[in-house]
Short mmCIF file of C-alpha atoms and ligand atoms in Angstrom, two decimals:
data_model
loop_
_atom_site.label_atom_id
_atom_site.label_comp_id
_atom_site.label_asym_id
_atom_site.label_seq_id
_atom_site.Cartn_x
_atom_site.Cartn_y
_atom_site.Cartn_z
CA MET C 1 157.59 211.46 110.73
CA ILE C 2 157.11 209.48 107.53
CA SER C 3 155.51 211.60 104.79
CA GLU C 4 152.16 210.78 103.15
CA GLY C 5 153.95 210.05 99.88
CA GLU C 6 156.38 207.63 101.54
CA ARG C 7 153.43 205.89 103.25
CA LYS C 8 151.64 205.46 99.93
CA ILE C 9 154.80 204.08 98.29
CA SER C 10 155.43 201.71 101.18
CA TRP C 11 151.82 200.39 101.03
CA ALA C 12 152.15 199.65 97.30
CA SER C 13 155.62 198.17 97.68
CA GLN C 14 154.38 195.51 100.11
CA ARG C 15 152.18 194.07 97.35
CA MET C 16 154.54 194.25 94.37
CA ASP C 17 156.09 190.84 94.91
CA VAL C 18 157.44 190.25 91.41
CA LEU C 19 158.97 193.72 91.17
CA ASN C 20 160.49 193.25 94.64
CA GLN C 21 162.24 190.06 93.51
CA ILE C 22 163.63 191.90 90.51
CA LYS C 23 164.65 194.80 92.75
CA LYS C 24 166.59 192.40 95.01
CA ARG C 25 168.48 190.94 92.06
CA PHE C 26 169.09 194.42 90.62
CA SER C 27 170.50 195.47 94.00
CA ARG C 28 173.04 192.61 93.87
CA GLU C 29 173.92 192.72 90.18
CA LYS C 30 173.60 196.46 89.37
CA PRO C 31 172.69 195.81 85.69
CA LEU C 32 171.86 199.48 85.11
CA GLU C 33 174.99 200.94 86.75
CA GLY C 34 175.88 204.35 85.35
CA LEU C 35 172.78 204.66 83.17
CA THR C 36 170.29 207.50 83.11
CA ILE C 37 166.66 206.52 82.59
CA GLY C 38 164.17 209.18 81.47
CA MET C 39 160.55 208.42 82.24
CA ALA C 40 157.10 209.88 81.52
CA LEU C 41 154.58 207.79 83.43
CA HIS C 42 151.56 208.38 85.68
CA VAL C 43 153.43 209.44 88.82
CA GLU C 44 151.74 207.60 91.64
CA ALA C 45 152.79 205.08 94.30
CA LYS C 46 153.20 202.01 92.07
CA THR C 47 155.28 204.00 89.59
CA ALA C 48 157.52 205.07 92.47
CA CYS C 49 158.16 201.37 93.18
CA LEU C 50 159.38 200.93 89.59
CA VAL C 51 161.65 203.95 90.06
CA GLU C 52 163.02 202.37 93.27
CA ALA C 53 163.82 199.12 91.43
CA LEU C 54 165.67 200.98 88.64
CA VAL C 55 167.67 203.01 91.16
CA GLU C 56 168.56 199.80 93.04
CA GLY C 57 169.83 198.53 89.68
CA GLY C 58 172.29 201.42 89.57
CA ALA C 59 170.39 203.89 87.35
CA GLU C 60 169.83 207.60 87.82
CA VAL C 61 166.15 208.35 87.10
CA ALA C 62 164.57 211.56 85.77
CA ILE C 63 160.78 211.33 85.74
CA THR C 64 157.72 213.39 84.89
CA GLY C 65 154.01 212.70 84.38
CA CYS C 66 152.35 211.44 81.19
CA ASN C 67 149.06 213.23 81.84
CA PRO C 68 148.49 216.68 83.36
CA LEU C 69 145.99 215.40 85.95
CA SER C 70 147.30 211.97 86.99
CA THR C 71 150.19 212.98 89.23
CA ASP C 72 149.89 212.26 92.94
CA ASP C 73 151.75 215.25 94.40
CA ASP C 74 152.48 213.39 97.68
CA VAL C 75 154.32 210.72 95.71
CA ALA C 76 156.04 213.24 93.42
CA LYS C 77 157.31 215.07 96.50
CA ALA C 78 158.58 211.86 98.08
CA LEU C 79 160.37 210.89 94.85
CA SER C 80 162.01 214.33 94.59
CA GLY C 81 163.69 213.72 97.93
CA ARG C 82 165.26 210.43 96.88
CA ASN C 83 168.93 209.96 95.98
CA GLY C 84 169.38 209.32 92.28
CA VAL C 85 165.91 210.63 91.35
CA SER C 86 164.86 213.93 89.76
CA CYS C 87 161.09 214.32 89.61
CA TYR C 88 159.42 217.07 87.57
CA ALA C 89 155.83 215.84 87.81
CA ARG C 90 153.14 218.03 89.35
CA TYR C 91 149.35 217.79 89.39
CA GLY C 92 147.45 220.25 87.19
CA LEU C 93 150.16 221.32 84.76
CA SER C 94 149.15 223.38 81.73
CA ARG C 95 150.03 221.95 78.30
CA GLU C 96 153.06 224.24 78.14
CA GLU C 97 154.25 223.26 81.62
CA TYR C 98 153.66 219.59 80.79
CA TYR C 99 156.06 219.74 77.80
CA LYS C 100 158.52 221.86 79.80
CA ALA C 101 158.64 219.07 82.40
CA ILE C 102 159.23 216.49 79.65
CA ASN C 103 162.12 218.61 78.38
CA LYS C 104 163.60 218.81 81.86
CA VAL C 105 163.68 215.00 81.89
CA LEU C 106 165.35 215.04 78.46
CA ASP C 107 167.96 217.54 79.70
CA HIS C 108 169.34 214.60 81.73
CA LYS C 109 170.34 212.97 78.40
CA PRO C 110 168.74 209.59 79.09
CA ASP C 111 170.31 206.37 77.81
CA ILE C 112 166.95 204.60 78.11
CA VAL C 113 163.42 205.99 77.96
CA ILE C 114 160.27 204.59 79.55
CA ASP C 115 157.12 206.19 78.19
CA ASP C 116 153.34 205.92 78.62
CA GLY C 117 151.47 207.37 75.64
CA ALA C 118 154.62 208.31 73.63
CA ASP C 119 154.66 212.06 74.37
CA LEU C 120 158.26 211.85 75.58
CA ILE C 121 159.34 209.79 72.56
CA PHE C 122 157.46 212.24 70.30
CA GLU C 123 159.20 215.25 71.89
CA LEU C 124 162.60 213.55 71.53
CA HIS C 125 162.02 213.03 67.82
CA MET C 126 160.43 216.41 67.09
CA ARG C 127 162.46 218.84 69.16
CA ARG C 128 165.42 217.18 70.86
CA ALA C 129 167.60 215.98 67.99
CA ASP C 130 170.50 217.29 70.12
CA ILE C 131 170.30 214.34 72.51
CA ILE C 132 168.55 211.59 70.53
CA GLU C 133 171.87 209.87 69.64
CA ASN C 134 172.37 209.14 73.31
CA VAL C 135 169.21 206.99 73.55
CA VAL C 136 169.88 203.26 73.11
CA GLY C 137 166.20 202.36 73.30
CA ALA C 138 162.80 202.86 74.86
CA SER C 139 159.83 200.93 76.14
CA GLU C 140 156.18 201.95 75.81
CA GLU C 141 153.51 201.16 78.36
CA THR C 142 150.15 201.62 76.63
CA THR C 143 148.16 200.74 73.50
CA THR C 144 147.88 204.31 72.24
CA GLY C 145 151.63 204.87 72.67
CA VAL C 146 152.43 201.64 70.81
CA ASN C 147 150.06 202.66 67.99
CA ARG C 148 151.82 206.03 67.66
CA ILE C 149 155.29 204.44 67.61
CA LYS C 150 154.24 201.83 65.05
CA VAL C 151 153.17 204.67 62.74
CA MET C 152 156.59 206.31 63.29
CA GLU C 153 158.23 202.97 62.40
CA ALA C 154 156.06 202.62 59.26
CA GLU C 155 156.96 206.16 58.18
CA GLY C 156 160.66 205.37 58.67
CA VAL C 157 161.22 208.12 61.25
CA LEU C 158 161.85 206.03 64.38
CA LYS C 159 165.37 206.75 65.62
CA PHE C 160 165.86 203.99 68.24
CA PRO C 161 164.42 200.57 69.15
CA VAL C 162 161.23 200.53 71.19
CA ILE C 163 159.85 197.58 73.13
CA ALA C 164 156.05 197.45 73.18
CA VAL C 165 155.59 196.52 76.83
CA ASN C 166 151.84 196.94 76.36
CA ASN C 167 151.83 193.91 74.07
CA ALA C 168 153.29 191.47 76.61
CA LEU C 169 150.71 188.86 77.60
CA THR C 170 151.46 189.55 81.27
CA LYS C 171 150.63 193.19 80.57
CA PHE C 172 147.51 193.58 78.46
CA LEU C 173 145.66 190.44 79.62
CA PHE C 174 145.76 191.70 83.19
CA ASP C 175 146.48 195.45 83.21
CA ASN C 176 144.26 196.52 80.31
CA ARG C 177 141.50 194.00 81.11
CA TYR C 178 141.27 193.45 84.88
CA GLY C 179 143.19 196.59 85.83
CA THR C 180 141.10 199.00 83.76
CA GLY C 181 138.00 196.92 84.50
CA GLN C 182 138.32 197.42 88.24
CA SER C 183 139.94 200.86 88.44
CA THR C 184 137.54 202.53 85.99
CA TRP C 185 134.62 201.50 88.17
CA ASP C 186 136.54 202.48 91.29
CA GLY C 187 137.04 205.99 89.82
CA ILE C 188 133.40 206.31 88.76
CA ILE C 189 131.89 204.96 91.97
CA ARG C 190 134.07 206.91 94.38
CA THR C 191 133.44 210.12 92.41
CA THR C 192 129.68 209.80 91.96
CA ASN C 193 128.51 207.58 94.84
CA ILE C 194 125.77 206.17 92.54
CA LEU C 195 124.28 202.68 92.23
CA ILE C 196 125.36 200.77 89.12
CA ALA C 197 122.84 197.90 89.39
CA GLY C 198 119.98 198.33 86.94
CA LYS C 199 121.68 201.11 84.96
CA ASN C 200 122.24 201.00 81.19
CA VAL C 201 126.01 201.17 80.81
CA VAL C 202 127.41 201.88 77.34
CA VAL C 203 131.00 200.75 76.77
CA ALA C 204 132.61 202.13 73.60
CA GLY C 205 135.31 199.77 72.32
CA TYR C 206 135.51 196.07 73.11
CA GLY C 207 139.28 195.82 73.16
CA TRP C 208 141.20 194.67 76.24
CA CYS C 209 140.13 197.66 78.34
CA GLY C 210 136.53 197.61 77.11
CA LYS C 211 136.23 193.87 77.87
CA GLY C 212 137.31 194.48 81.47
CA ILE C 213 135.00 197.46 81.93
CA ALA C 214 132.02 195.56 80.49
CA LEU C 215 132.76 192.44 82.56
CA ARG C 216 132.86 194.40 85.81
CA ALA C 217 129.76 196.42 84.85
CA LYS C 218 127.90 193.11 84.44
CA GLY C 219 129.17 192.00 87.84
CA LEU C 220 127.78 195.19 89.37
CA GLY C 221 124.36 194.44 87.89
CA ALA C 222 124.30 196.83 84.96
CA ASN C 223 122.68 196.22 81.59
CA VAL C 224 125.70 196.47 79.33
CA ILE C 225 125.66 197.80 75.77
CA VAL C 226 128.80 197.70 73.62
CA THR C 227 129.63 199.86 70.60
CA GLU C 228 132.36 198.75 68.18
CA VAL C 229 133.71 199.27 64.68
CA ASP C 230 135.46 195.90 64.43
CA PRO C 231 133.04 193.11 63.39
CA VAL C 232 134.99 190.36 65.21
CA ARG C 233 135.08 192.26 68.47
CA ALA C 234 131.41 193.20 68.09
CA LEU C 235 130.58 189.51 67.67
CA GLU C 236 132.72 188.64 70.69
CA ALA C 237 130.81 191.19 72.79
CA LEU C 238 127.50 189.76 71.57
CA MET C 239 128.50 186.20 72.48
CA ASP C 240 129.85 187.36 75.85
CA GLY C 241 126.22 188.29 76.51
CA PHE C 242 126.14 192.04 75.79
CA ARG C 243 123.88 194.06 73.51
CA VAL C 244 125.70 195.59 70.55
CA MET C 245 124.48 198.63 68.62
CA PRO C 246 125.81 201.83 67.01
CA MET C 247 126.54 204.74 69.34
CA GLU C 248 123.77 206.71 67.60
CA LYS C 249 121.24 204.26 69.09
CA ALA C 250 123.04 203.67 72.39
CA VAL C 251 122.97 207.39 73.26
CA GLU C 252 119.18 207.25 73.49
CA ILE C 253 119.17 204.66 76.30
CA GLY C 254 122.47 204.93 78.16
CA ASP C 255 122.72 206.11 81.76
CA ILE C 256 126.53 205.82 81.98
CA PHE C 257 128.92 206.03 79.00
CA ILE C 258 132.52 204.86 79.16
CA THR C 259 134.87 205.24 76.21
CA ALA C 260 137.89 202.93 75.85
CA THR C 261 138.78 202.98 72.16
CA GLY C 262 142.08 204.88 71.87
CA ASN C 263 140.27 206.78 69.10
CA ARG C 264 138.79 210.28 68.87
CA ASP C 265 135.25 211.75 68.65
CA ILE C 266 133.51 208.65 69.98
CA ILE C 267 130.85 210.76 71.70
CA GLN C 268 130.22 214.13 70.07
CA GLY C 269 127.76 216.56 68.45
CA GLU C 270 124.32 215.05 67.88
CA HIS C 271 125.08 212.31 70.43
CA PHE C 272 124.80 214.79 73.31
CA LEU C 273 121.46 216.05 72.03
CA LYS C 274 119.96 212.56 72.01
CA MET C 275 121.11 211.60 75.52
CA LYS C 276 118.84 211.22 78.54
CA ASN C 277 118.80 213.84 81.26
CA GLY C 278 121.42 213.03 83.90
CA ALA C 279 123.62 210.83 81.72
CA LEU C 280 127.19 210.37 83.03
CA LEU C 281 130.16 210.37 80.66
CA ALA C 282 133.60 208.98 81.48
CA ASN C 283 136.69 208.04 79.50
CA ALA C 284 139.25 205.31 80.16
CA GLY C 285 141.25 205.73 76.94
CA HIS C 286 144.72 207.29 77.11
CA PHE C 287 143.98 210.74 75.68
CA ASN C 288 141.09 213.12 76.37
CA VAL C 289 139.89 213.02 72.77
CA GLU C 290 137.23 210.32 73.02
CA ILE C 291 134.47 212.55 74.42
CA ASP C 292 134.28 215.94 72.68
CA VAL C 293 134.21 217.97 75.88
CA ASP C 294 134.98 221.25 74.06
CA GLY C 295 132.03 220.66 71.71
CA LEU C 296 129.77 219.91 74.67
CA GLU C 297 130.89 223.10 76.39
CA LYS C 298 129.97 225.13 73.30
CA MET C 299 126.50 223.56 73.27
CA ALA C 300 125.89 224.21 76.97
CA LYS C 301 123.96 227.16 78.39
CA GLU C 302 125.72 226.79 81.71
CA VAL C 303 128.73 224.81 82.97
CA ARG C 304 129.53 224.28 86.63
CA GLU C 305 131.41 221.92 88.91
CA SER C 306 128.67 219.72 90.29
CA ARG C 307 130.94 217.84 92.66
CA LYS C 308 134.69 217.24 92.77
CA MET C 309 135.71 215.73 89.40
CA ILE C 310 132.17 216.06 87.97
CA THR C 311 131.34 218.84 85.51
CA GLU C 312 127.66 219.57 84.85
CA TYR C 313 126.69 220.74 81.34
CA ASN C 314 123.24 222.33 81.26
CA LEU C 315 121.85 222.06 77.73
CA GLY C 316 118.50 223.67 78.65
CA ASP C 317 116.28 220.60 78.36
CA LYS C 318 118.75 218.31 80.13
CA LYS C 319 121.91 218.13 82.19
CA LEU C 320 124.88 215.92 81.27
CA TYR C 321 127.79 215.11 83.55
CA VAL C 322 131.42 214.58 82.50
CA LEU C 323 133.80 212.91 84.94
CA ALA C 324 137.47 213.88 85.32
CA GLU C 325 137.27 216.37 82.42
CA GLY C 326 137.12 213.44 79.98
CA ARG C 327 140.63 212.31 80.96
CA LEU C 328 141.33 208.73 82.09
CA VAL C 329 138.87 208.40 84.91
CA ASN C 330 140.72 205.63 86.76
CA LEU C 331 143.86 207.72 87.22
CA VAL C 332 142.44 211.22 87.47
CA ALA C 333 139.54 210.33 89.78
CA GLY C 334 141.15 207.23 91.33
CA ASP C 335 144.50 205.67 92.17
CA GLY C 336 145.04 203.88 88.85
CA HIS C 337 145.16 200.12 88.51
CA PRO C 338 145.27 197.77 91.50
CA ILE C 339 148.77 197.22 92.86
CA GLU C 340 149.00 193.51 92.02
CA VAL C 341 148.31 194.26 88.37
CA MET C 342 150.87 197.06 88.04
CA ASP C 343 153.32 194.65 89.67
CA MET C 344 153.33 192.66 86.41
CA SER C 345 153.30 195.67 84.05
CA PHE C 346 156.19 197.35 85.83
CA SER C 347 158.17 194.10 86.21
CA ASN C 348 158.06 193.90 82.41
CA GLN C 349 159.28 197.51 82.29
CA ALA C 350 162.21 196.86 84.67
CA LEU C 351 163.29 193.72 82.81
CA CYS C 352 162.95 195.45 79.43
CA ALA C 353 165.22 198.30 80.57
CA GLU C 354 167.87 195.68 81.43
CA TYR C 355 167.25 193.89 78.09
CA LEU C 356 167.55 197.11 76.07
CA TRP C 357 170.92 197.86 77.63
CA ASN C 358 172.29 194.30 77.30
CA ASN C 359 171.18 194.06 73.65
CA ARG C 360 171.97 197.62 72.60
CA GLU C 361 174.51 196.54 69.95
CA ARG C 362 172.09 194.36 67.98
CA LEU C 363 168.68 196.03 68.26
CA GLU C 364 167.49 198.01 65.24
CA ASN C 365 165.27 201.11 65.04
CA ARG C 366 162.09 199.03 65.17
CA VAL C 367 159.21 198.20 67.46
CA TYR C 368 159.90 194.92 69.29
CA ASP C 369 157.63 192.67 71.31
CA VAL C 370 158.67 191.92 74.86
CA PRO C 371 160.92 188.82 74.63
CA SER C 372 158.83 185.77 75.51
CA GLU C 373 161.39 184.70 78.20
CA ILE C 374 160.67 187.96 80.04
CA ASP C 375 156.90 187.65 79.63
CA ARG C 376 156.94 184.03 80.81
CA SER C 377 159.24 184.75 83.75
CA VAL C 378 156.88 187.48 85.00
CA ALA C 379 154.00 184.96 84.95
CA GLU C 380 156.13 182.29 86.65
CA ILE C 381 157.29 184.58 89.46
CA LYS C 382 153.75 185.96 89.89
CA LEU C 383 152.33 182.44 90.34
CA GLU C 384 155.17 181.54 92.70
CA THR C 385 154.59 184.64 94.86
CA ILE C 386 150.84 183.94 94.99
CA GLY C 387 151.68 180.35 96.01
CA VAL C 388 150.06 178.65 93.01
CA LYS C 389 151.72 175.60 91.52
CA ILE C 390 151.03 174.25 88.03
CA ASP C 391 151.78 170.99 86.22
CA THR C 392 154.81 170.42 84.00
CA LEU C 393 154.87 168.53 80.70
CA THR C 394 156.27 165.00 80.86
CA ASP C 395 158.93 163.95 78.34
CA THR C 396 156.32 161.78 76.57
CA GLN C 397 153.98 164.77 76.30
CA ILE C 398 156.76 166.97 74.90
CA ARG C 399 157.57 164.28 72.30
CA TYR C 400 153.85 163.91 71.45
CA LEU C 401 153.37 167.62 70.95
CA SER C 402 156.37 167.85 68.65
CA SER C 403 155.46 164.89 66.44
CA TRP C 404 153.02 164.61 63.52
CA ARG C 405 152.92 160.79 63.23
CA ASP C 406 150.51 160.09 66.08
CA GLY C 407 146.89 160.36 64.90
CA THR C 408 143.70 158.30 65.01
P1 NAD Z 1 142.39 197.81 71.93
O1 NAD Z 1 143.05 198.13 70.64
O2 NAD Z 1 142.50 196.42 72.48
O3 NAD Z 1 140.83 198.13 71.82
C1 NAD Z 1 140.29 199.30 71.30
C2 NAD Z 1 138.95 198.92 70.67
O4 NAD Z 1 138.27 200.11 70.31
C3 NAD Z 1 139.10 198.08 69.39
O5 NAD Z 1 138.35 196.89 69.49
C4 NAD Z 1 138.59 199.00 68.30
O6 NAD Z 1 137.94 198.30 67.25
C5 NAD Z 1 137.61 199.86 69.09
N1 NAD Z 1 137.30 201.15 68.41
C6 NAD Z 1 138.11 201.95 67.70
N2 NAD Z 1 137.42 203.00 67.21
C7 NAD Z 1 136.14 202.85 67.64
C8 NAD Z 1 134.94 203.59 67.45
N3 NAD Z 1 134.89 204.71 66.68
N4 NAD Z 1 133.81 203.14 68.04
C9 NAD Z 1 133.81 202.00 68.78
N5 NAD Z 1 134.91 201.24 68.99
C10 NAD Z 1 136.06 201.66 68.42
O7 NAD Z 1 142.93 198.88 72.97
P2 NAD Z 1 142.94 198.77 74.59
O8 NAD Z 1 144.15 198.07 75.02
O9 NAD Z 1 141.62 198.34 75.03
O10 NAD Z 1 143.16 200.33 74.94
C11 NAD Z 1 142.15 201.29 74.70
C12 NAD Z 1 142.61 202.66 75.20
O11 NAD Z 1 142.80 202.60 76.62
C13 NAD Z 1 143.96 203.11 74.65
O12 NAD Z 1 143.96 204.51 74.54
C14 NAD Z 1 144.94 202.69 75.72
O13 NAD Z 1 146.15 203.39 75.65
C15 NAD Z 1 144.13 203.00 76.95
N6 NAD Z 1 144.50 202.31 78.20
C16 NAD Z 1 144.09 202.93 79.34
C17 NAD Z 1 144.37 202.36 80.57
C18 NAD Z 1 143.93 203.07 81.80
O14 NAD Z 1 144.54 202.87 82.85
N7 NAD Z 1 142.87 203.86 81.74
C19 NAD Z 1 145.05 201.14 80.64
C20 NAD Z 1 145.42 200.50 79.45
C21 NAD Z 1 145.13 201.10 78.22
N1 ADE Z 2 149.50 203.49 87.45
C1 ADE Z 2 150.69 203.85 86.93
N2 ADE Z 2 150.70 203.73 85.60
C2 ADE Z 2 149.47 203.27 85.26
C3 ADE Z 2 148.85 202.95 84.05
N3 ADE Z 2 149.50 203.06 82.89
N4 ADE Z 2 147.58 202.54 84.06
C4 ADE Z 2 146.92 202.43 85.23
N5 ADE Z 2 147.44 202.69 86.42
C5 ADE Z 2 148.71 203.12 86.44
#
């Protein structure tokens, strides 16, 4: 009988049309023949489809999770049984076990690294100098990981080229915005079973993730409040129709708080004391540093599991509820982004692995954007697989756009 993990992978695979096209070509051309790819990603069904495509391309894959609570054990088990795949991911790893699993991936001496959050790249640089020479390059999936690697580049410590997959248009415009927008609400709603209409929802950070979360909150009928530190993004939120105010004020009126800043200490200390009884707190940012859960625990008289994935903090005069331990709520309390969105993100990843290998002689130890040919081809194939056609420029239009003589 087919296992639960295989069923989940097969369900996702049927909807990853772009990645499937790439997989077919990889199967014919074997562009990754003989390579070892080391990965630290959220190990769930869509990620398994990326692994399948890389293996079809001829690679051996060693993979672990990039968050202690985002692994789907059914999928991890299914991956472990595959030829050419070693999977070290498991749900609920301690910090020590998490880094042990990363080191097991590194023991495979990867030629290429695919990371989400940069913990694997960090470990390679800090503790695995023994194998770092072997790595021709890496790609990074998320904003926080790209930020970390850009700091490494600025400090002159980066030891191989890294492609910022997060910064591809076909990644952040869809994954960070519509992916996080939908899956964050999926995680919150399936965990709490509460009505969103009429609630005051506070979204911290109006970046690509925050925009998606706020947009979907509005669609669900919430009154949306945005907090920001960037004046341009604050203005954008205002003109998109949301109220903007400092967190210090927002904490007094919010029913549901969602952080998506990639920064730390967004909700902490005094904030908890000013909140309404029953307020729900969730995080969609990469690391669990946005809501100071440890600080809240110290302030609480009693802490208990209120329902699966919901921790109740009794502060005496009120109870506050933290979802998914303050870790990314869409992956820990949900299935991550919708399949069709990860199709584009992971197609970029597969094509960037091929690009890194083909261009290994000329790439420097820098952070690179995804080549625009790759980004554009992902959009083109996506449209084609959806069955949407678009217009093409005529020769006259091309000439017009490249001339400066035609005016009034
Ligand atoms: P972004 O850079 O586009 O936006 C972050 C925003 O937060 C910026 O506008 C910034 O000004 C704002 N900000 C920073 N500090 C703040 C503070 N103290 N108060 C209020 N606002 C503040 O980043 P993004 O692409 O939206 O990603 C945000 C986080 O979500 C990152 O950690 C990223 O890795 C993560 N992410 C998660 C998922 C997911 O599946 N949950 C998906 C993609 C990205
Ligand atoms: N599923 C696998 N990786 C993911 C990611 N980075 N964000 C959301 N869902 C995912």
